[in-house]
Short mmCIF file of N, CA, C and O in Angstrom, two decimals:
data_model
loop_
_atom_site.label_atom_id
_atom_site.label_comp_id
_atom_site.label_asym_id
_atom_site.label_seq_id
_atom_site.Cartn_x
_atom_site.Cartn_y
_atom_site.Cartn_z
N MET A 41 89.21 118.64 48.08
CA MET A 41 90.29 118.87 49.03
C MET A 41 89.68 119.08 50.41
O MET A 41 88.67 119.73 50.58
N SER A 42 90.33 118.54 51.43
CA SER A 42 89.82 118.65 52.80
C SER A 42 90.10 120.03 53.36
O SER A 42 90.91 120.78 52.86
N ASP A 43 89.37 120.36 54.45
CA ASP A 43 89.61 121.63 55.13
C ASP A 43 91.02 121.65 55.68
O ASP A 43 91.55 120.63 56.11
N THR A 44 91.61 122.82 55.70
CA THR A 44 92.95 122.96 56.27
C THR A 44 92.88 123.93 57.44
O THR A 44 91.91 124.67 57.60
N THR A 45 93.90 123.89 58.25
CA THR A 45 94.02 124.81 59.38
C THR A 45 95.45 125.29 59.45
O THR A 45 96.35 124.68 58.86
N ASN A 46 95.65 126.37 60.14
CA ASN A 46 97.00 126.91 60.30
C ASN A 46 97.64 126.34 61.56
O ASN A 46 96.96 126.09 62.56
N LEU A 47 98.94 126.16 61.51
CA LEU A 47 99.73 125.71 62.65
C LEU A 47 100.86 126.72 62.83
O LEU A 47 101.65 126.93 61.92
N ASN A 48 100.92 127.34 63.98
CA ASN A 48 101.99 128.29 64.26
C ASN A 48 102.98 127.64 65.22
O ASN A 48 102.58 127.16 66.28
N ILE A 49 104.24 127.62 64.83
CA ILE A 49 105.28 127.06 65.71
C ILE A 49 106.43 128.04 65.79
O ILE A 49 106.63 128.86 64.90
N ARG A 50 107.19 127.93 66.88
CA ARG A 50 108.40 128.73 67.02
C ARG A 50 109.58 127.83 66.72
O ARG A 50 109.62 126.68 67.14
N ILE A 51 110.52 128.38 65.97
CA ILE A 51 111.71 127.62 65.60
C ILE A 51 112.89 128.58 65.52
O ILE A 51 112.71 129.75 65.14
N ASP A 52 114.04 128.12 65.86
CA ASP A 52 115.26 128.93 65.77
C ASP A 52 115.42 129.42 64.33
O ASP A 52 115.26 128.66 63.37
N ARG A 53 115.72 130.71 64.18
CA ARG A 53 115.81 131.34 62.85
C ARG A 53 116.85 130.64 61.97
O ARG A 53 116.59 130.35 60.80
N ASP A 54 118.04 130.36 62.52
CA ASP A 54 119.09 129.72 61.72
C ASP A 54 118.69 128.31 61.31
O ASP A 54 118.97 127.87 60.19
N LEU A 55 118.02 127.60 62.21
CA LEU A 55 117.56 126.24 61.90
C LEU A 55 116.54 126.28 60.76
O LEU A 55 116.60 125.46 59.84
N LYS A 56 115.62 127.24 60.81
CA LYS A 56 114.62 127.37 59.75
C LYS A 56 115.29 127.69 58.41
O LYS A 56 114.95 127.09 57.38
N THR A 57 116.25 128.59 58.43
CA THR A 57 116.95 128.97 57.20
C THR A 57 117.64 127.76 56.58
O THR A 57 117.54 127.51 55.37
N GLU A 58 118.33 127.00 57.43
CA GLU A 58 119.03 125.80 56.93
C GLU A 58 118.05 124.76 56.42
O GLU A 58 118.25 124.16 55.37
N ALA A 59 116.95 124.55 57.16
CA ALA A 59 115.93 123.58 56.73
C ALA A 59 115.30 124.02 55.41
O ALA A 59 115.10 123.20 54.51
N ASP A 60 114.98 125.32 55.28
CA ASP A 60 114.40 125.83 54.03
C ASP A 60 115.33 125.53 52.85
O ASP A 60 114.89 125.11 51.78
N PHE A 61 116.63 125.76 53.04
CA PHE A 61 117.60 125.52 51.96
C PHE A 61 117.62 124.04 51.56
O PHE A 61 117.53 123.70 50.39
N ILE A 62 117.74 123.18 52.58
CA ILE A 62 117.83 121.73 52.31
C ILE A 62 116.54 121.22 51.68
O ILE A 62 116.56 120.49 50.68
N LEU A 63 115.41 121.61 52.26
CA LEU A 63 114.12 121.15 51.74
C LEU A 63 113.88 121.69 50.33
O LEU A 63 113.30 120.99 49.48
N GLY A 64 114.32 122.93 50.06
CA GLY A 64 114.17 123.49 48.71
C GLY A 64 114.91 122.66 47.68
O GLY A 64 114.42 122.46 46.56
N ARG A 65 116.07 122.15 48.07
CA ARG A 65 116.83 121.29 47.15
C ARG A 65 116.11 119.97 46.91
O ARG A 65 116.35 119.30 45.91
N MET A 66 115.21 119.60 47.83
CA MET A 66 114.41 118.38 47.68
C MET A 66 113.09 118.66 46.97
O MET A 66 112.28 117.75 46.77
N GLY A 67 112.85 119.93 46.65
CA GLY A 67 111.64 120.29 45.93
C GLY A 67 110.43 120.54 46.83
O GLY A 67 109.29 120.44 46.36
N MET A 68 110.66 120.82 48.11
CA MET A 68 109.53 121.12 48.99
C MET A 68 109.88 122.25 49.92
O MET A 68 111.04 122.62 50.06
N ASN A 69 108.84 122.80 50.54
CA ASN A 69 109.07 123.85 51.53
C ASN A 69 108.85 123.27 52.94
O ASN A 69 108.50 122.10 53.09
N LEU A 70 109.05 124.11 53.94
CA LEU A 70 108.94 123.65 55.33
C LEU A 70 107.52 123.19 55.65
O LEU A 70 107.33 122.21 56.36
N SER A 71 106.53 123.89 55.13
CA SER A 71 105.14 123.51 55.37
C SER A 71 104.86 122.10 54.84
O SER A 71 104.22 121.28 55.52
N THR A 72 105.34 121.81 53.65
CA THR A 72 105.15 120.47 53.07
C THR A 72 105.87 119.42 53.92
O THR A 72 105.32 118.34 54.19
N ALA A 73 107.09 119.75 54.37
CA ALA A 73 107.85 118.80 55.19
C ALA A 73 107.12 118.50 56.51
O ALA A 73 107.06 117.36 56.96
N VAL A 74 106.56 119.54 57.13
CA VAL A 74 105.81 119.34 58.37
C VAL A 74 104.59 118.47 58.10
O VAL A 74 104.26 117.57 58.88
N ASN A 75 103.91 118.70 56.99
CA ASN A 75 102.76 117.86 56.63
C ASN A 75 103.18 116.40 56.43
O ASN A 75 102.47 115.49 56.86
N VAL A 76 104.32 116.18 55.78
CA VAL A 76 104.83 114.82 55.60
C VAL A 76 105.09 114.18 56.96
O VAL A 76 104.70 113.03 57.21
N PHE A 77 105.73 114.93 57.85
CA PHE A 77 106.01 114.43 59.20
C PHE A 77 104.72 114.04 59.92
O PHE A 77 104.60 112.95 60.47
N VAL A 78 103.75 114.94 59.93
CA VAL A 78 102.50 114.69 60.65
C VAL A 78 101.75 113.49 60.04
O VAL A 78 101.20 112.65 60.76
N ARG A 79 101.75 113.38 58.73
CA ARG A 79 101.10 112.21 58.09
C ARG A 79 101.78 110.90 58.53
O ARG A 79 101.12 109.91 58.78
N GLN A 80 103.11 110.91 58.62
CA GLN A 80 103.83 109.72 59.08
C GLN A 80 103.50 109.40 60.53
O GLN A 80 103.36 108.23 60.90
N VAL A 81 103.38 110.42 61.38
CA VAL A 81 102.99 110.21 62.78
C VAL A 81 101.64 109.51 62.83
O VAL A 81 101.46 108.52 63.55
N VAL A 82 100.68 110.00 62.04
CA VAL A 82 99.34 109.41 62.04
C VAL A 82 99.38 107.98 61.47
O VAL A 82 98.79 107.06 62.04
N GLN A 83 100.08 107.79 60.38
CA GLN A 83 100.15 106.48 59.74
C GLN A 83 100.83 105.44 60.63
O GLN A 83 100.34 104.33 60.80
N GLU A 84 101.97 105.80 61.23
CA GLU A 84 102.74 104.85 62.04
C GLU A 84 102.31 104.86 63.51
O GLU A 84 102.72 104.00 64.28
N ARG A 85 101.54 105.89 63.90
CA ARG A 85 101.12 106.06 65.29
C ARG A 85 102.34 106.12 66.20
O ARG A 85 102.37 105.58 67.30
N ALA A 86 103.37 106.82 65.69
CA ALA A 86 104.64 106.97 66.41
C ALA A 86 105.44 108.07 65.73
O ALA A 86 105.14 108.46 64.61
N ILE A 87 106.46 108.55 66.43
CA ILE A 87 107.41 109.48 65.80
C ILE A 87 108.15 108.68 64.72
O ILE A 87 108.66 107.59 65.01
N PRO A 88 108.22 109.17 63.49
CA PRO A 88 108.77 108.35 62.40
C PRO A 88 110.29 108.31 62.32
O PRO A 88 110.86 108.07 61.27
N PHE A 89 110.95 108.56 63.43
CA PHE A 89 112.40 108.41 63.49
C PHE A 89 112.78 108.15 64.93
O PHE A 89 111.99 108.38 65.85
N ARG A 90 113.97 107.65 65.12
CA ARG A 90 114.45 107.30 66.46
C ARG A 90 114.87 108.55 67.21
O ARG A 90 115.60 109.39 66.69
N ILE A 91 114.39 108.67 68.44
CA ILE A 91 114.80 109.77 69.31
C ILE A 91 115.60 109.14 70.44
O ILE A 91 115.14 108.20 71.08
N LYS A 92 116.79 109.64 70.67
CA LYS A 92 117.63 109.05 71.70
C LYS A 92 118.34 110.13 72.49
O LYS A 92 118.46 111.27 72.05
N LEU A 93 118.80 109.77 73.65
CA LEU A 93 119.55 110.67 74.49
C LEU A 93 120.93 110.90 73.90
O LEU A 93 121.49 109.99 73.29
N ASN A 94 121.49 112.09 74.11
CA ASN A 94 122.86 112.28 73.66
C ASN A 94 123.81 111.69 74.70
O ASN A 94 123.39 111.27 75.77
N ASP A 95 125.08 111.65 74.41
CA ASP A 95 126.05 111.01 75.30
C ASP A 95 126.07 111.63 76.69
O ASP A 95 126.23 110.94 77.68
N ASP A 96 125.90 112.95 76.77
CA ASP A 96 125.87 113.61 78.08
C ASP A 96 124.70 113.10 78.91
O ASP A 96 124.82 112.89 80.10
N ASP A 97 123.55 112.92 78.26
CA ASP A 97 122.38 112.41 78.96
C ASP A 97 122.61 110.98 79.44
O ASP A 97 122.13 110.60 80.50
N ASP A 98 123.34 110.19 78.65
CA ASP A 98 123.64 108.82 79.06
C ASP A 98 124.46 108.81 80.35
O ASP A 98 124.24 107.99 81.23
N GLU A 99 125.41 109.74 80.46
CA GLU A 99 126.24 109.85 81.65
C GLU A 99 125.39 110.24 82.86
O GLU A 99 125.53 109.66 83.94
N VAL A 100 124.50 111.19 82.68
CA VAL A 100 123.61 111.63 83.76
C VAL A 100 122.71 110.47 84.18
O VAL A 100 122.53 110.21 85.37
N LEU A 101 122.16 109.76 83.21
CA LEU A 101 121.30 108.62 83.51
C LEU A 101 122.07 107.53 84.26
O LEU A 101 121.57 106.96 85.22
N SER A 102 123.29 107.27 83.86
CA SER A 102 124.13 106.28 84.54
C SER A 102 124.39 106.67 85.99
O SER A 102 124.28 105.84 86.90
N ARG A 103 124.71 107.95 86.22
CA ARG A 103 124.94 108.41 87.59
C ARG A 103 123.67 108.34 88.41
O ARG A 103 123.70 107.99 89.60
N ALA A 104 122.54 108.66 87.80
CA ALA A 104 121.26 108.60 88.52
C ALA A 104 120.93 107.16 88.91
O ALA A 104 120.47 106.90 90.03
N LYS A 105 121.19 106.22 88.01
CA LYS A 105 120.94 104.81 88.32
C LYS A 105 121.85 104.34 89.46
O LYS A 105 121.42 103.61 90.34
N THR A 106 123.10 104.77 89.45
CA THR A 106 124.04 104.42 90.52
C THR A 106 123.56 104.99 91.85
O THR A 106 123.57 104.30 92.88
N ALA A 107 123.12 106.24 91.85
CA ALA A 107 122.62 106.87 93.08
C ALA A 107 121.37 106.17 93.58
O ALA A 107 121.22 105.92 94.79
N LEU A 108 120.47 105.81 92.68
CA LEU A 108 119.25 105.09 93.07
C LEU A 108 119.59 103.74 93.69
O LEU A 108 119.03 103.35 94.72
N LYS A 109 120.52 103.03 93.08
CA LYS A 109 120.96 101.74 93.61
C LYS A 109 121.51 101.90 95.03
O LYS A 109 121.21 101.10 95.92
N ALA A 110 122.33 102.94 95.26
CA ALA A 110 122.89 103.20 96.58
C ALA A 110 121.79 103.50 97.59
O ALA A 110 121.82 103.00 98.72
N LEU A 111 120.81 104.30 97.19
CA LEU A 111 119.68 104.60 98.08
C LEU A 111 118.90 103.35 98.43
O LEU A 111 118.50 103.15 99.59
N GLN A 112 118.68 102.50 97.43
CA GLN A 112 117.96 101.25 97.68
C GLN A 112 118.74 100.36 98.64
O GLN A 112 118.16 99.77 99.56
N THR A 113 120.04 100.27 98.46
CA THR A 113 120.89 99.47 99.35
C THR A 113 120.84 100.01 100.78
O THR A 113 120.63 99.25 101.73
N HIS A 114 120.98 101.33 100.93
CA HIS A 114 120.95 101.94 102.27
C HIS A 114 119.59 101.76 102.92
O HIS A 114 119.51 101.52 104.13
N SER A 115 118.51 101.86 102.15
CA SER A 115 117.19 101.70 102.75
C SER A 115 116.98 100.27 103.22
O SER A 115 116.34 100.03 104.25
N PHE A 116 117.55 99.32 102.51
CA PHE A 116 117.45 97.92 102.94
C PHE A 116 118.26 97.70 104.21
O PHE A 116 117.79 97.11 105.18
N ILE A 117 119.49 98.23 104.24
CA ILE A 117 120.36 98.08 105.41
C ILE A 117 119.74 98.75 106.63
O ILE A 117 119.79 98.21 107.75
N ASN A 118 119.13 99.92 106.43
CA ASN A 118 118.54 100.68 107.54
C ASN A 118 117.15 100.20 107.93
O ASN A 118 116.55 100.74 108.85
N GLY A 119 116.62 99.23 107.20
CA GLY A 119 115.29 98.71 107.53
C GLY A 119 114.15 99.61 107.11
O GLY A 119 113.05 99.50 107.63
N THR A 120 114.41 100.48 106.16
CA THR A 120 113.36 101.40 105.72
C THR A 120 112.81 101.07 104.34
O THR A 120 111.93 101.77 103.84
N SER A 121 113.25 100.00 103.75
CA SER A 121 112.86 99.70 102.37
C SER A 121 111.38 99.36 102.22
O SER A 121 110.82 99.52 101.15
N GLU A 122 110.75 98.91 103.28
CA GLU A 122 109.33 98.54 103.21
C GLU A 122 108.41 99.62 103.77
O GLU A 122 107.20 99.43 103.85
N MET A 123 108.98 100.76 104.16
CA MET A 123 108.17 101.82 104.76
C MET A 123 107.36 102.56 103.69
O MET A 123 107.81 102.73 102.57
N THR A 124 106.15 103.00 104.10
CA THR A 124 105.35 103.82 103.22
C THR A 124 105.83 105.26 103.32
O THR A 124 106.56 105.62 104.25
N MET A 125 105.38 106.10 102.40
CA MET A 125 105.75 107.51 102.46
C MET A 125 105.21 108.16 103.73
O MET A 125 105.88 108.99 104.34
N ASP A 126 104.02 107.77 104.18
CA ASP A 126 103.47 108.31 105.43
C ASP A 126 104.35 107.94 106.62
O ASP A 126 104.59 108.76 107.51
N GLU A 127 104.83 106.70 106.64
CA GLU A 127 105.70 106.27 107.73
C GLU A 127 107.03 107.04 107.71
O GLU A 127 107.54 107.44 108.76
N ILE A 128 107.55 107.28 106.53
CA ILE A 128 108.80 108.03 106.40
C ILE A 128 108.57 109.47 106.86
O ILE A 128 109.38 110.03 107.61
N ASP A 129 107.45 110.06 106.45
CA ASP A 129 107.11 111.42 106.89
C ASP A 129 107.00 111.48 108.41
O ASP A 129 107.48 112.43 109.04
N ASP A 130 106.37 110.48 109.02
CA ASP A 130 106.24 110.44 110.49
C ASP A 130 107.61 110.38 111.16
O ASP A 130 107.86 111.04 112.17
N GLU A 131 108.51 109.57 110.59
CA GLU A 131 109.87 109.46 111.13
C GLU A 131 110.60 110.81 111.05
O GLU A 131 111.27 111.23 111.99
N ILE A 132 110.46 111.47 109.93
CA ILE A 132 111.12 112.78 109.75
C ILE A 132 110.55 113.79 110.75
O ILE A 132 111.31 114.53 111.39
N THR A 133 109.23 113.81 110.88
CA THR A 133 108.58 114.73 111.82
C THR A 133 109.05 114.47 113.25
O THR A 133 109.37 115.41 113.99
N ALA A 134 109.10 113.20 113.64
CA ALA A 134 109.54 112.85 115.00
C ALA A 134 111.00 113.26 115.21
O ALA A 134 111.34 113.81 116.26
N TYR A 135 111.85 113.04 114.22
CA TYR A 135 113.26 113.42 114.34
C TYR A 135 113.39 114.93 114.49
O TYR A 135 114.15 115.42 115.33
N ARG A 136 112.65 115.66 113.67
CA ARG A 136 112.73 117.13 113.74
C ARG A 136 112.24 117.63 115.10
O ARG A 136 112.81 118.56 115.66
N SER A 137 111.16 117.02 115.61
CA SER A 137 110.63 117.42 116.93
C SER A 137 111.66 117.15 118.01
O SER A 137 111.89 117.98 118.90
N GLU A 138 112.29 115.97 117.95
CA GLU A 138 113.31 115.61 118.93
C GLU A 138 114.49 116.56 118.83
O GLU A 138 115.00 117.03 119.85
N LYS A 139 114.89 116.90 117.62
CA LYS A 139 116.04 117.80 117.42
C LYS A 139 115.71 119.20 117.96
O LYS A 139 116.55 119.81 118.62
N ARG A 140 114.50 119.68 117.73
CA ARG A 140 114.09 120.99 118.27
C ARG A 140 114.10 120.98 119.79
O ARG A 140 114.49 121.95 120.40
N GLY A 141 113.68 119.86 120.38
CA GLY A 141 113.68 119.73 121.83
C GLY A 141 115.09 119.79 122.40
O GLY A 141 115.32 120.39 123.44
N LEU A 142 116.03 119.18 121.70
CA LEU A 142 117.43 119.21 122.16
C LEU A 142 118.01 120.60 122.00
O LEU A 142 118.80 121.03 122.84
N ASN A 143 117.64 121.30 120.93
CA ASN A 143 118.17 122.65 120.71
C ASN A 143 117.59 123.67 121.67
O ASN A 143 118.19 124.68 121.93
N ALA A 144 116.38 123.39 122.20
CA ALA A 144 115.72 124.35 123.11
C ALA A 144 116.37 124.36 124.49
O ALA A 144 116.19 125.31 125.23
N SER A 145 117.10 123.32 124.85
CA SER A 145 117.66 123.23 126.19
C SER A 145 118.77 124.21 126.41
O SER A 145 119.56 124.56 125.67
#
């Protein structure tokens, strides 16, 4: 048998209780289930199940894409789409300096 090591993880108490019950009905404990999971990760070199965003996240992602599209359109219209971050920083600095000069009068 190979050397073993301990793995300490934090998990919601109710989730652990429910998992223990379900896994017990399958004839294994949580430790065995975690070992099965980790072996599958190593074998497949991936998470062995699909992970996806929930519907709320899809809505947030959709709004973010819409906002990004609007920013890209405005930057093209304003002639700033090809500017580097340094050039944008220079523009902001110049605007702030000009605004401070107007406020000082």
